[in-house]
XYZ file of C-alpha atoms in Angstrom:
335
model
C 96.006 64.581 25.385
C 94.416 63.955 22.006
C 95.858 61.309 19.701
C 98.910 62.744 17.944
C 101.441 61.522 15.397
C 104.524 62.930 13.740
C 104.688 62.835 9.941
C 107.834 63.783 8.064
C 107.634 66.208 5.139
C 108.364 63.438 2.641
C 105.522 61.260 3.869
C 103.234 64.297 4.106
C 103.594 64.937 0.363
C 102.764 61.294 -0.336
C 99.649 61.518 1.826
C 98.472 64.638 -0.015
C 98.846 62.868 -3.347
C 96.642 60.023 -2.120
C 94.070 62.462 -0.721
C 93.923 64.194 -4.110
C 92.436 61.028 -5.565
C 89.501 61.271 -3.142
C 89.029 64.995 -2.522
C 89.185 68.423 -4.066
C 91.886 69.918 -1.854
C 91.484 73.629 -1.164
C 94.638 75.058 0.420
C 96.461 78.386 0.933
C 98.824 79.531 -1.798
C 100.700 82.785 -1.994
C 99.617 85.549 -4.335
C 100.302 89.236 -4.392
C 98.750 90.599 -1.217
C 98.786 87.453 0.875
C 97.631 83.857 1.039
C 94.488 82.733 -0.778
C 92.548 79.483 -0.743
C 92.866 77.703 -4.089
C 92.174 74.246 -5.390
C 95.443 72.384 -5.750
C 96.544 69.454 -7.881
C 99.591 67.234 -8.042
C 101.613 69.943 -9.787
C 100.883 72.594 -7.162
C 101.263 70.608 -3.945
C 104.672 72.120 -3.290
C 103.218 75.646 -3.366
C 100.851 75.004 -0.444
C 101.602 77.136 2.623
C 99.891 75.895 5.766
C 102.109 77.115 8.589
C 101.813 80.892 8.330
C 98.666 82.989 8.794
C 95.002 82.915 7.760
C 94.045 83.482 4.148
C 92.777 86.783 2.735
C 89.348 85.335 1.993
C 87.402 83.523 4.732
C 86.351 79.889 4.599
C 82.707 80.959 4.258
C 83.368 81.805 0.593
C 83.114 78.092 -0.118
C 80.371 77.103 2.318
C 78.204 80.156 1.544
C 79.204 81.468 -1.913
C 78.865 85.220 -2.581
C 76.199 84.503 -5.232
C 74.431 81.246 -6.055
C 71.242 79.899 -7.594
C 69.557 78.275 -4.619
C 67.031 76.229 -6.615
C 69.732 74.530 -8.651
C 70.906 71.170 -7.414
C 74.380 71.142 -5.967
C 75.777 68.844 -8.628
C 79.018 70.569 -9.518
C 81.158 68.278 -7.385
C 82.006 64.644 -7.826
C 84.417 64.628 -4.906
C 84.045 66.254 -1.477
C 86.187 69.194 -0.445
C 89.143 68.884 1.871
C 90.075 72.260 3.306
C 93.729 72.304 4.265
C 95.478 74.881 6.445
C 92.318 76.433 7.934
C 93.190 78.697 10.857
C 91.507 78.931 14.262
C 89.829 82.271 13.456
C 87.933 80.658 10.565
C 87.087 77.530 12.573
C 85.636 79.719 15.336
C 83.162 81.167 12.831
C 81.662 77.816 11.856
C 79.424 77.331 14.949
C 77.713 80.636 14.087
C 77.191 79.688 10.441
C 76.071 76.208 11.489
C 73.381 77.668 13.743
C 72.313 80.331 11.244
C 71.854 77.778 8.463
C 70.849 74.803 10.605
C 68.079 73.980 13.033
C 64.412 73.547 12.100
C 64.843 75.461 8.835
C 68.212 74.147 7.778
C 69.622 75.370 4.481
C 70.223 72.202 2.399
C 72.960 73.752 0.250
C 74.994 74.924 3.219
C 74.345 71.711 5.124
C 75.493 69.457 2.292
C 78.696 71.406 1.796
C 79.392 71.480 5.512
C 78.687 67.801 6.117
C 80.693 66.583 3.135
C 83.722 68.770 3.752
C 86.823 67.635 5.586
C 88.790 70.193 7.575
C 92.516 69.807 8.156
C 93.403 72.903 10.131
C 96.833 74.276 11.006
C 98.462 76.412 13.689
C 99.092 80.067 12.903
C 102.777 80.920 13.215
C 102.966 84.348 11.610
C 100.099 86.531 12.879
C 99.627 89.855 11.163
C 99.616 93.182 12.978
C 95.840 93.251 12.460
C 95.205 89.844 14.040
C 93.606 89.977 17.495
C 92.145 86.509 18.154
C 93.587 86.397 21.669
C 91.642 89.549 22.571
C 88.257 87.998 21.819
C 88.743 84.714 23.654
C 90.500 82.806 20.900
C 93.956 81.444 20.303
C 96.168 81.353 17.194
C 95.869 77.566 17.098
C 92.787 75.337 16.750
C 91.479 73.468 19.776
C 88.248 72.065 18.301
C 86.155 71.927 15.150
C 88.723 70.140 12.972
C 89.076 66.623 11.637
C 92.852 66.853 11.741
C 95.120 69.651 12.892
C 98.736 70.013 11.888
C 101.515 71.871 13.685
C 104.778 72.337 11.823
C 107.707 71.037 13.839
C 111.163 71.041 12.320
C 111.001 69.127 9.010
C 107.564 67.649 9.480
C 104.211 67.991 11.190
C 102.641 66.946 14.467
C 99.186 65.773 13.428
C 96.349 65.760 15.958
C 93.184 63.736 15.377
C 90.012 65.698 16.084
C 87.276 63.401 14.799
C 86.484 59.921 13.549
C 86.671 61.232 9.989
C 90.104 62.591 10.771
C 91.197 59.207 12.064
C 89.881 57.566 8.898
C 91.899 60.034 6.814
C 95.073 58.527 8.215
C 94.097 54.914 7.661
C 96.534 53.099 5.396
C 99.420 55.385 6.287
C 100.793 53.380 9.209
C 104.322 53.576 7.834
C 104.134 57.394 7.819
C 102.784 57.754 11.354
C 105.390 57.971 14.090
C 104.569 58.214 17.754
C 105.093 61.760 18.952
C 107.978 62.134 21.383
C 108.225 64.531 24.287
C 110.492 66.960 22.419
C 108.015 67.290 19.544
C 105.096 68.007 21.858
C 107.211 70.559 23.701
C 108.119 72.189 20.391
C 104.423 72.544 19.524
C 103.576 74.116 22.868
C 106.570 76.456 22.690
C 105.614 77.632 19.224
C 101.996 78.180 20.281
C 103.049 80.163 23.314
C 105.340 82.355 21.227
C 102.600 83.065 18.696
C 100.077 83.893 21.413
C 102.568 86.297 22.999
C 103.169 87.894 19.607
C 99.422 88.481 19.110
C 99.058 90.008 22.562
C 102.154 92.158 22.047
C 100.800 93.422 18.718
C 97.594 94.437 20.475
C 98.886 95.910 23.719
C 97.870 99.418 22.578
C 94.266 98.258 22.164
C 93.857 96.423 25.456
C 91.325 97.506 28.079
C 89.462 96.100 31.045
C 85.891 94.861 30.732
C 83.902 92.560 28.504
C 83.087 93.479 24.920
C 79.432 92.625 25.429
C 79.095 94.920 28.450
C 80.944 97.778 26.772
C 78.934 97.634 23.553
C 75.617 97.066 25.357
C 76.068 100.372 27.189
C 77.140 102.327 24.116
C 73.843 102.974 22.315
C 74.027 106.740 22.839
C 77.802 106.957 22.390
C 79.226 109.607 20.044
C 82.109 107.238 19.257
C 80.164 105.678 16.391
C 79.557 109.081 14.760
C 83.257 109.910 15.059
C 84.606 106.724 13.535
C 81.996 106.373 10.801
C 83.112 109.633 9.176
C 85.521 107.780 6.882
C 83.199 104.884 6.064
C 82.319 104.718 2.353
C 79.677 101.979 2.720
C 81.621 99.561 0.519
C 80.581 96.564 2.624
C 84.093 95.084 2.569
C 84.008 94.551 6.351
C 80.993 92.284 5.915
C 82.324 90.451 2.882
C 85.626 89.445 4.467
C 84.143 88.637 7.879
C 84.052 84.876 8.540
C 80.823 85.150 10.563
C 78.756 87.702 8.573
C 75.994 85.823 6.810
C 73.226 88.288 5.852
C 71.975 87.778 2.310
C 69.405 88.941 -0.238
C 67.177 86.842 -2.506
C 66.328 87.843 -6.052
C 64.015 86.182 -8.542
C 66.067 86.809 -11.659
C 64.568 86.814 -15.156
C 66.111 84.085 -17.214
C 64.944 81.480 -19.725
C 64.290 79.288 -16.727
C 63.356 80.442 -13.250
C 66.403 81.413 -11.226
C 66.412 82.460 -7.592
C 69.712 84.030 -6.647
C 71.078 84.422 -3.158
C 73.820 86.976 -2.689
C 75.675 88.383 0.277
C 74.216 91.568 1.734
C 75.841 94.224 3.903
C 74.323 95.925 6.934
C 76.323 99.018 5.974
C 74.396 99.589 2.737
C 71.762 102.334 2.631
C 69.142 99.885 1.419
C 69.796 97.276 4.081
C 66.651 96.540 6.119
C 64.503 98.841 3.962
C 60.915 97.630 4.079
C 58.386 97.392 1.256
C 56.955 100.790 2.131
C 60.382 102.427 1.924
C 60.946 102.777 5.653
C 64.130 101.723 7.404
C 65.034 101.336 11.070
C 68.560 102.614 10.379
C 68.446 105.461 7.837
C 71.688 107.100 8.996
C 75.118 105.613 8.397
C 76.248 105.848 12.010
C 73.210 103.771 12.989
C 74.189 101.019 10.549
C 77.791 101.261 11.713
C 76.632 100.935 15.327
C 74.466 97.976 14.416
C 77.517 96.086 13.192
C 79.135 96.361 16.644
C 75.936 95.428 18.430
C 75.564 92.437 16.119
C 79.126 91.230 16.678
C 79.388 91.787 20.414
C 75.813 91.565 21.726
C 73.209 90.070 19.404
C 75.185 87.039 18.199
C 76.413 86.360 21.718
C 72.811 86.382 22.940
C 71.491 84.281 20.052
C 74.334 81.845 19.384
C 76.317 81.839 22.629
C 79.528 83.363 21.291
C 80.879 86.650 20.021
C 80.431 87.298 16.342
C 84.055 88.414 16.029
C 86.885 85.879 15.872
C 89.676 88.455 15.774
C 90.847 87.558 12.274
C 91.442 91.253 11.538
C 90.267 91.012 7.935
C 87.821 93.930 8.368
C 90.719 96.158 9.452
C 92.749 95.254 6.368
C 89.827 95.608 3.975
C 88.420 98.915 5.266
C 88.770 101.692 2.675
C 88.193 104.254 5.427
C 91.005 102.879 7.626
C 88.587 102.086 10.450
C 90.157 99.805 13.034
C 87.611 97.866 15.078
C 90.077 97.645 17.975
C 90.326 101.440 18.175
C 86.549 101.820 18.110
C 86.152 99.308 20.929
C 88.866 100.945 23.010
C 87.218 104.339 22.543
C 83.877 102.870 23.584
C 85.481 101.384 26.694
C 87.046 104.731 27.619
C 83.705 106.603 27.744
């Protein structure tokens, strides 16, 4: 088992105050409509909520901003970020973003943010009815990709070290670190099991046999896409809230000095993939809608070795046309 410690709530607050001297801490806080990542300071530490569910906006908002000038030096930070309370569904998206913006043509802006950022993840204890991580091979608790992970147990946290940087984060806090006892480990596993069961129970009406990749790969001629796309208004919200979507546009903007903007794009937009001559491989909406499913469950799996859906359920919440990806997939599996 990985190295674990128990930290009481009182010591945890002290640790956060020390971390604030070294990092910009971005953590979930409650607003109308749910939890949102916000920068916190000493006065707002007590409003941090790490032991519930994922935030409304995905972690990619920070690593790949919706709009940015890509020829401007990334000099707006004098301290690295520490993301606190990141959930497993956002962590599962990072290997896709890392591959998309890494490799031989690595994006320096993304890379610098990614490499400098610390991730302290947390177990999900209150999954929403739209959450379906357990259906796409995930779990409501992180197993990798974090520097530290925290699991709320009674009046404190079981902290698991996931990297050397995570271990260094705890240096100097020997007095706060208590060896985890059997009962605390059992409490963590019990809580995780209960949350996993809750996710599966919430999704029992959407369950089916077969792999997503096989089902989608055989669905090119399916009428299911035409049926479900009828309520789509092409707002692109499903792309914007998705933790793995990363398509973007570049624009040379006219300013006093040369500015090259990069902004998120959406494969649901009419103009997406339009070529210089005005042609497009997907002129009809159902074709763009279908492409989203092929991208999530076939293309990304083939290119990056994992599904492009982490089951966060944000696209279901954000959809103005009330399209539920789970229903679409179940309908595809039934035909």
